[in-house]
XYZ file of C-alpha atoms in Angstrom:
192
model
C 0.000 0.000 0.000
C 1.399 3.400 -0.986
C 1.852 6.091 1.617
C -0.378 9.151 1.563
C 2.600 11.301 0.580
C 3.612 9.056 -2.323
C 0.036 8.895 -3.613
C -0.365 12.676 -3.367
C 2.974 13.329 -5.105
C 2.120 11.008 -7.985
C -1.311 12.554 -8.427
C 0.072 16.063 -8.289
C 2.788 15.398 -10.860
C 0.507 13.468 -13.197
C -2.537 15.695 -13.069
C -1.214 19.147 -12.228
C -3.726 21.839 -13.129
C -6.245 19.354 -14.564
C -9.501 18.123 -13.114
C -8.950 14.663 -11.691
C -10.679 11.946 -9.744
C -9.110 11.491 -6.320
C -9.838 9.069 -3.564
C -10.791 10.429 -0.153
C -8.603 9.373 2.763
C -10.133 8.652 6.145
C -7.873 7.684 9.060
C -5.128 6.721 6.601
C -7.283 4.391 4.499
C -8.902 4.909 1.117
C -12.652 5.239 1.531
C -13.421 4.522 -2.099
C -15.459 7.717 -2.469
C -14.347 9.696 -5.479
C -14.804 13.345 -6.282
C -13.407 15.888 -8.730
C -10.797 18.325 -7.495
C -8.637 20.786 -9.351
C -5.143 21.143 -7.957
C -4.191 24.722 -7.206
C -2.075 26.615 -9.635
C 0.923 28.538 -8.423
C 2.313 32.041 -8.729
C 5.966 33.019 -8.448
C 6.749 35.618 -5.807
C 9.904 36.138 -3.707
C 11.697 33.271 -5.470
C 9.036 30.718 -4.466
C 6.040 29.108 -6.119
C 3.005 29.935 -3.954
C -0.202 27.902 -4.321
C -3.101 30.126 -5.368
C -5.515 28.291 -3.017
C -5.361 27.254 0.620
C -4.626 23.633 1.410
C -7.865 21.663 1.747
C -6.716 18.131 2.558
C -7.233 16.959 6.120
C -7.357 19.216 9.129
C -10.576 20.457 10.673
C -13.158 21.718 8.153
C -15.767 24.329 9.067
C -17.795 26.538 6.738
C -15.653 25.667 3.729
C -12.329 26.474 5.404
C -9.724 23.999 6.638
C -7.881 24.571 9.922
C -4.748 22.744 10.982
C -2.745 22.558 14.180
C 0.894 23.346 13.470
C 1.858 19.666 13.458
C -1.085 18.804 11.175
C -0.122 21.666 8.852
C 3.472 20.471 8.546
C 2.350 16.916 7.782
C -0.424 17.925 5.351
C 1.921 20.129 3.305
C 4.513 17.354 3.248
C 1.869 14.857 2.093
C 1.330 16.863 -1.120
C 5.068 17.301 -1.728
C 5.181 20.927 -0.593
C 5.982 22.895 2.537
C 4.886 25.850 4.627
C 6.632 29.199 4.126
C 9.043 30.268 6.859
C 8.277 33.411 8.841
C 10.940 35.227 6.821
C 9.304 34.127 3.563
C 5.995 35.507 4.854
C 7.852 38.716 5.717
C 9.360 38.918 2.200
C 5.878 38.467 0.703
C 4.496 41.229 2.929
C 7.385 43.515 1.948
C 6.011 43.425 -1.623
C 2.988 45.364 -0.340
C -0.621 44.341 0.142
C -4.133 45.686 -0.252
C -7.301 44.734 1.618
C -10.198 43.507 -0.559
C -13.446 44.204 1.294
C -15.573 42.460 -1.347
C -13.624 39.166 -1.259
C -12.680 39.509 2.446
C -8.955 39.063 2.361
C -5.670 40.601 1.185
C -3.820 40.760 -2.129
C -0.018 40.523 -1.814
C 2.664 41.505 -4.343
C 2.228 42.169 -8.045
C -0.459 44.731 -8.864
C -2.047 44.241 -5.440
C -3.672 47.673 -5.461
C -5.097 47.692 -9.011
C -5.916 44.773 -11.340
C -4.256 42.126 -9.071
C -2.141 40.778 -11.942
C 0.744 38.794 -10.484
C -0.752 39.060 -6.981
C -1.507 36.387 -4.420
C -4.863 36.485 -2.596
C -5.171 35.212 0.983
C -8.740 34.977 2.311
C -9.663 35.520 5.937
C -10.913 32.521 7.861
C -9.982 33.258 11.455
C -8.626 30.486 13.642
C -9.919 27.753 15.876
C -8.750 27.710 19.454
C -8.420 24.447 21.286
C -8.774 23.221 24.812
C -6.815 20.194 25.767
C -5.682 17.843 23.063
C -7.541 17.310 19.863
C -10.827 19.128 20.061
C -11.803 22.592 18.912
C -13.786 24.833 21.192
C -14.102 28.262 19.636
C -13.759 29.997 16.279
C -12.096 33.420 16.459
C -12.050 36.207 13.847
C -13.735 34.218 11.077
C -15.127 37.360 9.435
C -12.283 39.756 10.242
C -8.841 38.101 10.371
C -6.493 35.812 8.498
C -4.141 33.431 10.319
C -1.661 31.289 8.366
C 0.998 28.940 9.743
C 4.684 29.265 8.944
C 7.149 26.394 9.215
C 9.140 28.318 11.829
C 8.904 26.928 15.360
C 9.219 29.457 18.138
C 12.538 29.572 19.940
C 13.164 27.977 23.312
C 11.131 24.832 22.693
C 7.833 26.318 23.846
C 4.456 25.446 22.364
C 4.305 28.342 19.889
C 5.101 28.568 16.193
C 5.367 31.400 13.706
C 2.367 32.638 11.797
C 1.111 35.381 9.505
C -1.748 37.447 10.924
C -3.659 40.137 9.028
C -6.897 42.075 9.012
C -8.233 45.042 7.043
C -5.923 47.541 8.741
C -2.537 45.813 8.998
C -0.325 42.759 8.461
C 1.918 40.956 10.987
C 4.215 38.392 9.293
C 6.170 37.616 12.471
C 3.273 36.658 14.737
C 3.355 33.588 17.016
C 0.512 31.300 18.070
C 0.067 28.229 20.225
C 0.694 25.179 18.024
C -2.605 23.629 19.142
C -4.619 26.403 17.455
C -6.100 25.744 14.035
C -4.939 28.066 11.229
C -5.139 28.142 7.442
C -2.304 26.768 5.318
C -0.862 28.140 2.084
C 1.771 25.845 0.620
C 4.910 26.843 -1.234
C 7.632 25.087 -3.129
C 11.078 26.124 -4.273
C 11.490 27.052 -7.925
């Protein structure tokens, strides 16, 4: 039996940017249910290829958004042959400038972020899910006002925090830190 990562890599390489049939995974086993899914395209910014859509495999799904603990985010990105951006890569993206989009509820980064959005990356808001104890979600925070995205950067000193990008309509914080048990959105990258 192939690993989830190997299966995802093969599917991604074979069917990149095409509509495909994929099997749904439940607790590590194929459920046999098939659906159509288009793999996200990518855009080049800051020397990286950024997916144009948030990761939507695994995690905790609520209202069409997927939330991952930091450990889940690292594993989910790895399973599709990609990775999370570091905090410094988030910072480099933010240094390109960004514009809030009130209609779409999120921010455009880089490229023509303040006009026609050509060459820009859009990150929607989805808030975060807080957790109590291990494994269950208790509260959704900022779902209509804020964006929270994991970075691959663990916090220093071995504590339970990891780096994240946080933004809202008024500002952007690429060097934020959150408890690793919280559920945040994931945007994958890969090296050129």
